[in-house]
Amino acid sequence: GAVVSQHPSWVICKSGTSVKIECRSLDFQATTMFWYRQFPKQSLMLMATSNEGSKATYEQGVEKDKFLINHASLTLSTLTVTSAHPEDSSFYICSASGLAGVTGELFFGEGSRLTVL
Amino acid sequence: GENVEQHPSTLSVQEGDSAVIKCTYSDSASNYFPWYKQELGKGPQLIIDIRSNVGEKKDQRIAVTLNKTAKHFSLHITETQPEDSAVYFCAAGQVIYNTDKLIFGTGTRLQVFP
């Protein structure tokens, strides 16, 4: 399958700082990328959908000013958690769609664990 | 919007036995139903998927069945092995061209005892 890479895999930051997480599709062009959030022992909750070159579409209840998403190229999307607080601590996972000839299949990154002190 | 329910939340089986995980979905427009395996600290890995024009799909020890009328689909793992132990998630979504907005089930923690 296709490869989606996330960086960093884990990050610890102080409350009030901003953290950027990168999601890259390494061997295909991702027309659409999705960002999910996962709390311990819980399911993946869709946060937003981003299409290359346009504004992200956020799910209900997700603060767009808190979680800034940029999808500037067909291989890179970034999620910035602004003014992070301890309650933002979570496992953030991106996925990408757009593999030519494989309609619908989603490939996930390895996730980024954010801990806010 | 779509709502996906998954059962059971935990499942323990003896090595060699079969394991079955069931999901139901609410949106009749959903036409893509993947299953993911997630190991601790890692992202989900696609193990099998099925589309609404197919009732059953098999890949070695793994099979998925879909009942569109009842809006439910199931994952079947035969001859389970300890390395099958993980959390399994079902998902449902509507595929339009190459985009997928997947809604995930709540997950099933499978433990396979040697």
Short mmCIF file of C-alpha atoms in Angstrom, two decimals, chain A residues 6 14 51 56-58 60 63 65 67 69 72 79-80 82 99 101 116:
data_model
loop_
_atom_site.label_atom_id
_atom_site.label_comp_id
_atom_site.label_asym_id
_atom_site.label_seq_id
_atom_site.Cartn_x
_atom_site.Cartn_y
_atom_site.Cartn_z
CA GLN A 6 3.72 11.81 10.15
CA LYS A 14 4.40 23.58 27.63
CA ASN A 51 -8.37 19.38 0.12
CA ALA A 56 -10.33 22.71 5.53
CA THR A 57 -13.81 21.56 6.45
CA TYR A 58 -14.12 21.08 10.19
CA GLN A 60 -18.98 20.03 14.37
CA GLU A 63 -12.48 24.78 16.88
CA ASP A 65 -8.98 28.67 15.28
CA PHE A 67 -6.63 23.49 15.17
CA ILE A 69 -4.99 22.92 9.04
CA ALA A 72 -0.59 23.58 0.56
CA LEU A 79 -2.07 20.51 11.71
CA THR A 80 -1.11 23.27 14.13
CA THR A 82 -2.42 26.71 18.78
CA LEU A 99 -4.12 7.00 -4.88
CA GLY A 101 -6.74 3.74 -9.54
CA VAL A 116 0.87 19.26 26.90
#
